[in-house]
Amino acid sequence: MATLQQLYAILEAVADRVEMHQNIGEQRDNWNTLLLNSINMMTLTATTMAGVSAAIGGGALGLKLASTVLFLSATGMLVLMNKIQPSQLVEEQRNATRLFKQLGNQIKTLVAVGSPTQDDVNEAMEKVLALDKAYPLPLLGVMLEKFPENLQPAVWWPTHKSKHFNGEVESNNGWTKELEMEMREVVEVIKRKDSEDYERLGNKALKINKVLAKSGPLLTGIAALAMGSSNGAWAAIMAAGAGALASTVNTFEHGGQVGMVFEMYRNNAGFFKLVQESIESTLDESDVGRRENGELFEMKVALQLGRSLSEMRDVAKKSRYCRVEGSPIDEFASKLF
C-alpha cells in the first residue's frame, strides 16, 4: 500500500509539472512573437527615419536623434533576445511536457498491470529529477547553454541500471542469439547513421544561429553609430541599409525559429542515445532471467524507431552483411527513423 501511495504522489507531481511546462511554453512562445514584432517595428521605423533624413540631405536633427535612439534600443533588445533564444525555450518546454506525460502514462501502466516495488518508486523519482535537470524552468542561473561549442545530445533519463523483472520466466525469457545479434546491429546502425546525421545537422543549425545572433545586433549597432556620428547623407544611407539588413536577419533567425530547429536536432540525437543505451544496458545483463522479455523488448524498440519487426530485422541483417563485406551501409540500409 505504501508503494502505491508513493507512486500516486509522484504521479501528482508529474501532472503538476506537465501543467507548469505547458503554461511556461505558451508564455515563452508569446515572448518570441512579441519581441520579434516589437524589434522589427523599432528597426523598420528607425530605418524609415534614416531614409527620410538621407532624402533631405541628412540635416534633420530630430529624425537623426529619434532614429539613433530606436536603433540603440533595438540593439539592446536583440542582444537579450538572442541570448535567451525564445523559440528554443519553447521547444524545450514542448519536449518537457511530452516527456512528463510519457512518464505519467508509464506510472499509470505500472500501477494498473504491474506489481510495483520500492525499486519502481525510486526509479520514478530518479526519472522526475532527471527531467527537471534536463529541462529547467528558471532562466537565471540554470538556463541551458544556447550556443555550446558543439551539439551535445539531450539527456533526460537517469543512468541505466540492471533491473530485475519479477514473475515466472521461460528458460531463455524470449531471448535468442539471433535476437541479441539483431539488437547489436541496431545499435551499430544508430551509431553510424542516425546519431551521426542528427549531430551533423544540429551543428550546422548551431553555426547558422551563431552567425545570425551576432549579425543582428552588429547591424543595428552600426546603424546607430552611423546616424549619431555624422550629419552627411551618406551616413543616413548607411544606417538605412544596415537597419533593413538587421530586420531581415532578425526575421530569419526568430521568425524562422532557427533556435527551435537546433533544439529539435539536439533532442532527436538524445532520443537515439537513449535507445542505444537502453539496448546496451539490457544486453550487458548476462542473466537473461533478469532482463525484460526479449520479444517484448524487440517490439518496444521497433515501435520507438517507427519500424515493423520485419523491417527492423531486415535493417539489422543488411547492416551485418555490410560490415562483413566491408561495404558502405548506405548502399543497403536506410536510416532507422
PDB file of C-alpha atoms in Angstrom, residues 66-328:
ATOM      1  CA  ALA A  66      14.918  59.545 -32.838  1.00  0.00           C
ATOM      2  CA  SER A  67      16.441  57.057 -35.288  1.00  0.00           C
ATOM      3  CA  THR A  68      19.598  56.704 -33.189  1.00  0.00           C
ATOM      4  CA  VAL A  69      17.609  56.046 -30.007  1.00  0.00           C
ATOM      5  CA  LEU A  70      15.466  53.434 -31.757  1.00  0.00           C
ATOM      6  CA  PHE A  71      18.497  51.673 -33.242  1.00  0.00           C
ATOM      7  CA  LEU A  72      20.209  51.603 -29.844  1.00  0.00           C
ATOM      8  CA  SER A  73      17.074  50.263 -28.161  1.00  0.00           C
ATOM      9  CA  ALA A  74      16.680  47.594 -30.841  1.00  0.00           C
ATOM     10  CA  THR A  75      20.323  46.591 -30.358  1.00  0.00           C
ATOM     11  CA  GLY A  76      19.856  46.080 -26.614  1.00  0.00           C
ATOM     12  CA  MET A  77      16.650  44.105 -27.059  1.00  0.00           C
ATOM     13  CA  LEU A  78      18.231  41.991 -29.802  1.00  0.00           C
ATOM     14  CA  VAL A  79      21.164  41.109 -27.560  1.00  0.00           C
ATOM     15  CA  LEU A  80      18.728  39.952 -24.858  1.00  0.00           C
ATOM     16  CA  MET A  81      16.519  38.033 -27.297  1.00  0.00           C
ATOM     17  CA  ASN A  82      19.473  36.324 -28.943  1.00  0.00           C
ATOM     18  CA  LYS A  83      20.835  35.391 -25.527  1.00  0.00           C
ATOM     19  CA  ILE A  84      17.709  33.572 -24.330  1.00  0.00           C
ATOM     20  CA  GLN A  85      16.510  32.291 -27.763  1.00  0.00           C
ATOM     21  CA  PRO A  86      12.732  32.213 -27.040  1.00  0.00           C
ATOM     22  CA  SER A  87      11.949  29.742 -29.843  1.00  0.00           C
ATOM     23  CA  GLN A  88      14.455  27.309 -28.359  1.00  0.00           C
ATOM     24  CA  LEU A  89      12.966  27.827 -24.885  1.00  0.00           C
ATOM     25  CA  VAL A  90       9.543  26.970 -26.301  1.00  0.00           C
ATOM     26  CA  GLU A  91      10.845  23.739 -27.852  1.00  0.00           C
ATOM     27  CA  GLU A  92      12.432  22.783 -24.521  1.00  0.00           C
ATOM     28  CA  GLN A  93       9.049  23.189 -22.800  1.00  0.00           C
ATOM     29  CA  ARG A  94       7.278  21.212 -25.537  1.00  0.00           C
ATOM     30  CA  ASN A  95       9.680  18.326 -25.071  1.00  0.00           C
ATOM     31  CA  ALA A  96       9.480  18.518 -21.282  1.00  0.00           C
ATOM     32  CA  THR A  97       5.666  18.436 -21.454  1.00  0.00           C
ATOM     33  CA  ARG A  98       5.708  15.413 -23.762  1.00  0.00           C
ATOM     34  CA  LEU A  99       8.251  13.513 -21.658  1.00  0.00           C
ATOM     35  CA  PHE A 100       6.464  14.208 -18.364  1.00  0.00           C
ATOM     36  CA  LYS A 101       3.203  13.000 -19.934  1.00  0.00           C
ATOM     37  CA  GLN A 102       5.040   9.889 -21.105  1.00  0.00           C
ATOM     38  CA  LEU A 103       6.382   9.295 -17.593  1.00  0.00           C
ATOM     39  CA  GLY A 104       2.910   9.771 -16.138  1.00  0.00           C
ATOM     40  CA  ASN A 105       1.485   7.160 -18.514  1.00  0.00           C
ATOM     41  CA  GLN A 106       4.282   4.738 -17.596  1.00  0.00           C
ATOM     42  CA  ILE A 107       3.461   5.106 -13.893  1.00  0.00           C
ATOM     43  CA  LYS A 108      -0.268   4.593 -14.581  1.00  0.00           C
ATOM     44  CA  THR A 109       0.510   1.432 -16.574  1.00  0.00           C
ATOM     45  CA  LEU A 110       2.755   0.147 -13.788  1.00  0.00           C
ATOM     46  CA  VAL A 111       0.018   0.698 -11.203  1.00  0.00           C
ATOM     47  CA  ALA A 112      -2.655  -0.883 -13.404  1.00  0.00           C
ATOM     48  CA  VAL A 113      -0.953  -4.064 -14.629  1.00  0.00           C
ATOM     49  CA  GLY A 114       2.253  -4.446 -12.627  1.00  0.00           C
ATOM     50  CA  SER A 115       3.303  -5.270  -9.114  1.00  0.00           C
ATOM     51  CA  PRO A 116       5.191  -2.107  -8.141  1.00  0.00           C
ATOM     52  CA  THR A 117       8.068  -2.358  -5.700  1.00  0.00           C
ATOM     53  CA  GLN A 118      10.189   0.188  -3.861  1.00  0.00           C
ATOM     54  CA  ASP A 119      12.693  -0.040  -6.730  1.00  0.00           C
ATOM     55  CA  ASP A 120       9.958   1.179  -9.104  1.00  0.00           C
ATOM     56  CA  VAL A 121       9.278   4.114  -6.795  1.00  0.00           C
ATOM     57  CA  ASN A 122      12.968   5.014  -6.666  1.00  0.00           C
ATOM     58  CA  GLU A 123      13.256   4.721 -10.454  1.00  0.00           C
ATOM     59  CA  ALA A 124      10.247   7.006 -10.983  1.00  0.00           C
ATOM     60  CA  MET A 125      11.759   9.572  -8.614  1.00  0.00           C
ATOM     61  CA  GLU A 126      15.064   9.452 -10.468  1.00  0.00           C
ATOM     62  CA  LYS A 127      13.284   9.974 -13.804  1.00  0.00           C
ATOM     63  CA  VAL A 128      11.424  13.027 -12.475  1.00  0.00           C
ATOM     64  CA  LEU A 129      14.633  14.569 -11.141  1.00  0.00           C
ATOM     65  CA  ALA A 130      16.500  13.804 -14.381  1.00  0.00           C
ATOM     66  CA  LEU A 131      13.765  15.553 -16.379  1.00  0.00           C
ATOM     67  CA  ASP A 132      13.865  18.547 -14.041  1.00  0.00           C
ATOM     68  CA  LYS A 133      17.601  18.819 -14.619  1.00  0.00           C
ATOM     69  CA  ALA A 134      17.351  18.352 -18.392  1.00  0.00           C
ATOM     70  CA  TYR A 135      14.589  20.957 -18.857  1.00  0.00           C
ATOM     71  CA  PRO A 136      14.862  23.615 -16.114  1.00  0.00           C
ATOM     72  CA  LEU A 137      12.057  26.140 -15.731  1.00  0.00           C
ATOM     73  CA  PRO A 138      14.036  29.187 -14.445  1.00  0.00           C
ATOM     74  CA  LEU A 139      16.144  31.315 -16.798  1.00  0.00           C
ATOM     75  CA  LEU A 140      18.641  32.774 -14.319  1.00  0.00           C
ATOM     76  CA  GLY A 141      21.485  30.525 -13.279  1.00  0.00           C
ATOM     77  CA  VAL A 142      20.252  27.208 -14.696  1.00  0.00           C
ATOM     78  CA  MET A 143      19.181  28.035 -18.258  1.00  0.00           C
ATOM     79  CA  LEU A 144      20.587  25.605 -20.817  1.00  0.00           C
ATOM     80  CA  GLU A 145      23.511  26.941 -22.861  1.00  0.00           C
ATOM     81  CA  LYS A 146      22.090  28.218 -26.147  1.00  0.00           C
ATOM     82  CA  PHE A 147      25.403  28.418 -28.011  1.00  0.00           C
ATOM     83  CA  PRO A 148      27.618  25.458 -26.985  1.00  0.00           C
ATOM     84  CA  GLU A 149      30.808  24.610 -28.852  1.00  0.00           C
ATOM     85  CA  ASN A 150      29.171  21.549 -30.397  1.00  0.00           C
ATOM     86  CA  LEU A 151      25.823  19.821 -30.229  1.00  0.00           C
ATOM     87  CA  GLN A 152      25.550  17.567 -27.186  1.00  0.00           C
ATOM     88  CA  PRO A 153      22.556  15.186 -27.250  1.00  0.00           C
ATOM     89  CA  ALA A 154      19.893  15.967 -24.676  1.00  0.00           C
ATOM     90  CA  VAL A 155      19.917  13.579 -21.707  1.00  0.00           C
ATOM     91  CA  TRP A 156      16.662  13.381 -19.753  1.00  0.00           C
ATOM     92  CA  TRP A 157      16.993   9.929 -18.150  1.00  0.00           C
ATOM     93  CA  PRO A 158      18.946   8.604 -15.148  1.00  0.00           C
ATOM     94  CA  THR A 159      21.847   6.191 -15.535  1.00  0.00           C
ATOM     95  CA  HIS A 160      20.603   2.844 -16.749  1.00  0.00           C
ATOM     96  CA  LYS A 161      20.759   0.130 -14.119  1.00  0.00           C
ATOM     97  CA  SER A 162      20.153  -3.581 -14.339  1.00  0.00           C
ATOM     98  CA  LYS A 163      16.539  -4.170 -13.418  1.00  0.00           C
ATOM     99  CA  HIS A 164      15.043  -7.440 -12.238  1.00  0.00           C
ATOM    100  CA  PHE A 165      11.709  -8.291 -13.861  1.00  0.00           C
ATOM    101  CA  ASN A 166       9.504 -10.210 -11.462  1.00  0.00           C
ATOM    102  CA  GLY A 167       7.356 -13.162 -12.336  1.00  0.00           C
ATOM    103  CA  GLU A 168       7.862 -16.537 -13.927  1.00  0.00           C
ATOM    104  CA  VAL A 169      10.074 -16.557 -16.986  1.00  0.00           C
ATOM    105  CA  GLU A 170      10.871 -19.088 -19.653  1.00  0.00           C
ATOM    106  CA  SER A 171      14.305 -20.666 -19.711  1.00  0.00           C
ATOM    107  CA  ASN A 172      15.542 -18.102 -22.257  1.00  0.00           C
ATOM    108  CA  ASN A 173      12.993 -15.371 -21.386  1.00  0.00           C
ATOM    109  CA  GLY A 174      12.321 -14.739 -25.082  1.00  0.00           C
ATOM    110  CA  TRP A 175      16.000 -14.165 -25.864  1.00  0.00           C
ATOM    111  CA  THR A 176      17.981 -15.949 -28.546  1.00  0.00           C
ATOM    112  CA  LYS A 177      21.442 -15.490 -30.019  1.00  0.00           C
ATOM    113  CA  GLU A 178      19.818 -14.177 -33.198  1.00  0.00           C
ATOM    114  CA  LEU A 179      17.844 -11.560 -31.252  1.00  0.00           C
ATOM    115  CA  GLU A 180      20.956 -10.413 -29.393  1.00  0.00           C
ATOM    116  CA  MET A 181      22.835 -10.075 -32.686  1.00  0.00           C
ATOM    117  CA  GLU A 182      19.901  -8.147 -34.138  1.00  0.00           C
ATOM    118  CA  MET A 183      19.903  -5.705 -31.224  1.00  0.00           C
ATOM    119  CA  ARG A 184      23.669  -5.180 -31.500  1.00  0.00           C
ATOM    120  CA  GLU A 185      23.303  -4.405 -35.202  1.00  0.00           C
ATOM    121  CA  VAL A 186      20.516  -1.914 -34.437  1.00  0.00           C
ATOM    122  CA  VAL A 187      22.938  -0.133 -32.099  1.00  0.00           C
ATOM    123  CA  GLU A 188      25.580  -0.068 -34.850  1.00  0.00           C
ATOM    124  CA  VAL A 189      23.138   1.424 -37.363  1.00  0.00           C
ATOM    125  CA  ILE A 190      22.083   4.083 -34.825  1.00  0.00           C
ATOM    126  CA  LYS A 191      25.722   4.995 -34.195  1.00  0.00           C
ATOM    127  CA  ARG A 192      26.762   5.098 -37.848  1.00  0.00           C
ATOM    128  CA  LYS A 193      23.674   6.668 -39.374  1.00  0.00           C
ATOM    129  CA  ASP A 194      21.028   8.287 -37.210  1.00  0.00           C
ATOM    130  CA  SER A 195      23.058   9.767 -34.353  1.00  0.00           C
ATOM    131  CA  GLU A 196      25.766  10.953 -36.717  1.00  0.00           C
ATOM    132  CA  ASP A 197      23.278  12.568 -39.117  1.00  0.00           C
ATOM    133  CA  TYR A 198      21.351  14.432 -36.420  1.00  0.00           C
ATOM    134  CA  GLU A 199      24.527  15.668 -34.749  1.00  0.00           C
ATOM    135  CA  ARG A 200      25.857  16.879 -38.102  1.00  0.00           C
ATOM    136  CA  LEU A 201      22.621  18.703 -38.947  1.00  0.00           C
ATOM    137  CA  GLY A 202      22.385  20.096 -35.420  1.00  0.00           C
ATOM    138  CA  ASN A 203      25.900  21.516 -35.629  1.00  0.00           C
ATOM    139  CA  LYS A 204      25.007  23.208 -38.936  1.00  0.00           C
ATOM    140  CA  ALA A 205      21.924  24.788 -37.354  1.00  0.00           C
ATOM    141  CA  LEU A 206      24.071  25.876 -34.394  1.00  0.00           C
ATOM    142  CA  LYS A 207      26.635  27.579 -36.648  1.00  0.00           C
ATOM    143  CA  ILE A 208      23.917  29.386 -38.610  1.00  0.00           C
ATOM    144  CA  ASN A 209      22.279  30.548 -35.378  1.00  0.00           C
ATOM    145  CA  LYS A 210      25.598  31.841 -34.002  1.00  0.00           C
ATOM    146  CA  VAL A 211      26.198  33.904 -37.147  1.00  0.00           C
ATOM    147  CA  LEU A 212      22.664  35.324 -37.122  1.00  0.00           C
ATOM    148  CA  ALA A 213      22.768  36.074 -33.380  1.00  0.00           C
ATOM    149  CA  LYS A 214      25.928  38.150 -33.834  1.00  0.00           C
ATOM    150  CA  SER A 215      24.874  39.798 -37.111  1.00  0.00           C
ATOM    151  CA  GLY A 216      21.585  41.342 -35.947  1.00  0.00           C
ATOM    152  CA  PRO A 217      22.894  43.452 -33.035  1.00  0.00           C
ATOM    153  CA  LEU A 218      26.033  44.280 -35.043  1.00  0.00           C
ATOM    154  CA  LEU A 219      23.977  45.720 -37.904  1.00  0.00           C
ATOM    155  CA  THR A 220      21.677  47.764 -35.656  1.00  0.00           C
ATOM    156  CA  GLY A 221      24.733  48.995 -33.745  1.00  0.00           C
ATOM    157  CA  ILE A 222      26.375  50.100 -37.000  1.00  0.00           C
ATOM    158  CA  ALA A 223      23.172  51.895 -37.957  1.00  0.00           C
ATOM    159  CA  ALA A 224      23.062  53.691 -34.603  1.00  0.00           C
ATOM    160  CA  LEU A 225      26.702  54.788 -34.912  1.00  0.00           C
ATOM    161  CA  ALA A 226      26.161  55.977 -38.476  1.00  0.00           C
ATOM    162  CA  MET A 227      23.167  58.083 -37.500  1.00  0.00           C
ATOM    163  CA  GLY A 228      24.852  59.553 -34.456  1.00  0.00           C
ATOM    164  CA  SER A 229      28.339  60.224 -35.773  1.00  0.00           C
ATOM    165  CA  SER A 230      27.808  62.353 -38.901  1.00  0.00           C
ATOM    166  CA  ASN A 231      25.500  64.879 -40.497  1.00  0.00           C
ATOM    167  CA  GLY A 232      26.118  63.619 -44.012  1.00  0.00           C
ATOM    168  CA  ALA A 233      23.524  61.989 -46.235  1.00  0.00           C
ATOM    169  CA  TRP A 234      25.830  59.003 -46.817  1.00  0.00           C
ATOM    170  CA  ALA A 235      25.793  58.177 -43.102  1.00  0.00           C
ATOM    171  CA  ALA A 236      21.995  58.151 -43.154  1.00  0.00           C
ATOM    172  CA  ILE A 237      22.020  55.925 -46.248  1.00  0.00           C
ATOM    173  CA  MET A 238      24.396  53.514 -44.487  1.00  0.00           C
ATOM    174  CA  ALA A 239      22.129  53.476 -41.437  1.00  0.00           C
ATOM    175  CA  ALA A 240      19.065  52.766 -43.579  1.00  0.00           C
ATOM    176  CA  GLY A 241      20.825  49.884 -45.337  1.00  0.00           C
ATOM    177  CA  ALA A 242      22.134  48.388 -42.092  1.00  0.00           C
ATOM    178  CA  GLY A 243      18.701  48.679 -40.476  1.00  0.00           C
ATOM    179  CA  ALA A 244      16.992  46.920 -43.369  1.00  0.00           C
ATOM    180  CA  LEU A 245      19.554  44.095 -43.227  1.00  0.00           C
ATOM    181  CA  ALA A 246      19.143  43.819 -39.441  1.00  0.00           C
ATOM    182  CA  SER A 247      15.383  43.444 -39.796  1.00  0.00           C
ATOM    183  CA  THR A 248      15.896  40.721 -42.412  1.00  0.00           C
ATOM    184  CA  VAL A 249      18.391  38.848 -40.231  1.00  0.00           C
ATOM    185  CA  ASN A 250      16.157  39.094 -37.166  1.00  0.00           C
ATOM    186  CA  THR A 251      13.135  37.821 -39.087  1.00  0.00           C
ATOM    187  CA  PHE A 252      15.102  34.886 -40.486  1.00  0.00           C
ATOM    188  CA  GLU A 253      16.546  33.930 -37.091  1.00  0.00           C
ATOM    189  CA  HIS A 254      13.489  34.282 -34.870  1.00  0.00           C
ATOM    190  CA  GLY A 255      10.683  34.116 -37.423  1.00  0.00           C
ATOM    191  CA  GLY A 256      12.338  31.032 -38.903  1.00  0.00           C
ATOM    192  CA  GLN A 257      12.953  29.747 -35.352  1.00  0.00           C
ATOM    193  CA  VAL A 258      16.491  28.560 -36.002  1.00  0.00           C
ATOM    194  CA  GLY A 259      16.999  28.024 -32.255  1.00  0.00           C
ATOM    195  CA  MET A 260      13.992  25.688 -32.211  1.00  0.00           C
ATOM    196  CA  VAL A 261      15.486  23.709 -35.107  1.00  0.00           C
ATOM    197  CA  PHE A 262      18.746  23.278 -33.178  1.00  0.00           C
ATOM    198  CA  GLU A 263      16.853  22.117 -30.078  1.00  0.00           C
ATOM    199  CA  MET A 264      14.850  19.666 -32.191  1.00  0.00           C
ATOM    200  CA  TYR A 265      18.053  18.084 -33.531  1.00  0.00           C
ATOM    201  CA  ARG A 266      19.521  18.027 -30.016  1.00  0.00           C
ATOM    202  CA  ASN A 267      16.506  16.125 -28.716  1.00  0.00           C
ATOM    203  CA  ASN A 268      16.471  13.741 -31.680  1.00  0.00           C
ATOM    204  CA  ALA A 269      20.124  12.934 -31.034  1.00  0.00           C
ATOM    205  CA  GLY A 270      19.226  12.388 -27.378  1.00  0.00           C
ATOM    206  CA  PHE A 271      16.411  10.031 -28.343  1.00  0.00           C
ATOM    207  CA  PHE A 272      18.765   7.788 -30.323  1.00  0.00           C
ATOM    208  CA  LYS A 273      21.288   7.900 -27.490  1.00  0.00           C
ATOM    209  CA  LEU A 274      18.536   6.736 -25.117  1.00  0.00           C
ATOM    210  CA  VAL A 275      17.593   3.829 -27.406  1.00  0.00           C
ATOM    211  CA  GLN A 276      21.251   2.902 -27.782  1.00  0.00           C
ATOM    212  CA  GLU A 277      21.903   2.962 -24.017  1.00  0.00           C
ATOM    213  CA  SER A 278      18.706   1.021 -23.329  1.00  0.00           C
ATOM    214  CA  ILE A 279      19.745  -1.777 -25.693  1.00  0.00           C
ATOM    215  CA  GLU A 280      23.331  -1.866 -24.447  1.00  0.00           C
ATOM    216  CA  SER A 281      22.357  -1.941 -20.755  1.00  0.00           C
ATOM    217  CA  THR A 282      19.910  -4.784 -21.450  1.00  0.00           C
ATOM    218  CA  LEU A 283      22.475  -6.838 -23.375  1.00  0.00           C
ATOM    219  CA  ASP A 284      25.098  -6.202 -20.676  1.00  0.00           C
ATOM    220  CA  GLU A 285      22.936  -8.169 -18.240  1.00  0.00           C
ATOM    221  CA  SER A 286      24.319 -11.712 -18.632  1.00  0.00           C
ATOM    222  CA  ASP A 287      21.416 -13.369 -16.797  1.00  0.00           C
ATOM    223  CA  VAL A 288      18.554 -13.445 -19.324  1.00  0.00           C
ATOM    224  CA  GLY A 289      16.131 -14.119 -16.477  1.00  0.00           C
ATOM    225  CA  ARG A 290      16.821 -10.626 -15.127  1.00  0.00           C
ATOM    226  CA  ARG A 291      16.220  -8.951 -18.487  1.00  0.00           C
ATOM    227  CA  GLU A 292      12.930  -7.734 -19.867  1.00  0.00           C
ATOM    228  CA  ASN A 293      11.269 -10.376 -22.032  1.00  0.00           C
ATOM    229  CA  GLY A 294      13.160 -10.482 -25.349  1.00  0.00           C
ATOM    230  CA  GLU A 295      10.132 -10.484 -27.654  1.00  0.00           C
ATOM    231  CA  LEU A 296       8.526  -7.602 -25.748  1.00  0.00           C
ATOM    232  CA  PHE A 297      11.800  -5.661 -25.739  1.00  0.00           C
ATOM    233  CA  GLU A 298      12.215  -6.149 -29.503  1.00  0.00           C
ATOM    234  CA  MET A 299       8.667  -4.886 -30.112  1.00  0.00           C
ATOM    235  CA  LYS A 300       9.271  -1.807 -27.932  1.00  0.00           C
ATOM    236  CA  VAL A 301      12.494  -0.938 -29.785  1.00  0.00           C
ATOM    237  CA  ALA A 302      10.774  -1.365 -33.165  1.00  0.00           C
ATOM    238  CA  LEU A 303       7.919   0.930 -32.087  1.00  0.00           C
ATOM    239  CA  GLN A 304      10.364   3.536 -30.783  1.00  0.00           C
ATOM    240  CA  LEU A 305      12.169   3.533 -34.119  1.00  0.00           C
ATOM    241  CA  GLY A 306       8.971   3.620 -36.169  1.00  0.00           C
ATOM    242  CA  ARG A 307       9.611   0.271 -37.847  1.00  0.00           C
ATOM    243  CA  SER A 308       7.769  -3.010 -38.052  1.00  0.00           C
ATOM    244  CA  LEU A 309       9.537  -6.046 -36.611  1.00  0.00           C
ATOM    245  CA  SER A 310      10.270  -7.415 -40.092  1.00  0.00           C
ATOM    246  CA  GLU A 311      11.694  -4.059 -41.266  1.00  0.00           C
ATOM    247  CA  MET A 312      13.959  -3.754 -38.239  1.00  0.00           C
ATOM    248  CA  ARG A 313      15.207  -7.323 -38.660  1.00  0.00           C
ATOM    249  CA  ASP A 314      15.878  -6.625 -42.325  1.00  0.00           C
ATOM    250  CA  VAL A 315      17.886  -3.492 -41.491  1.00  0.00           C
ATOM    251  CA  ALA A 316      19.921  -5.472 -38.938  1.00  0.00           C
ATOM    252  CA  LYS A 317      20.664  -8.221 -41.474  1.00  0.00           C
ATOM    253  CA  LYS A 318      21.750  -5.704 -44.110  1.00  0.00           C
ATOM    254  CA  SER A 319      23.935  -3.889 -41.591  1.00  0.00           C
ATOM    255  CA  ARG A 320      25.642  -7.142 -40.613  1.00  0.00           C
ATOM    256  CA  TYR A 321      26.158  -8.010 -44.298  1.00  0.00           C
ATOM    257  CA  CYS A 322      27.688  -4.584 -44.946  1.00  0.00           C
ATOM    258  CA  ARG A 323      30.144  -4.957 -42.086  1.00  0.00           C
ATOM    259  CA  VAL A 324      31.159  -8.441 -43.202  1.00  0.00           C
ATOM    260  CA  GLU A 325      31.577  -7.371 -46.838  1.00  0.00           C
ATOM    261  CA  GLY A 326      33.136  -4.023 -45.958  1.00  0.00           C
ATOM    262  CA  SER A 327      30.506  -2.135 -47.996  1.00  0.00           C
ATOM    263  CA  PRO A 328      29.013   1.245 -47.036  1.00  0.00           C
TER     264      PRO A 328
END
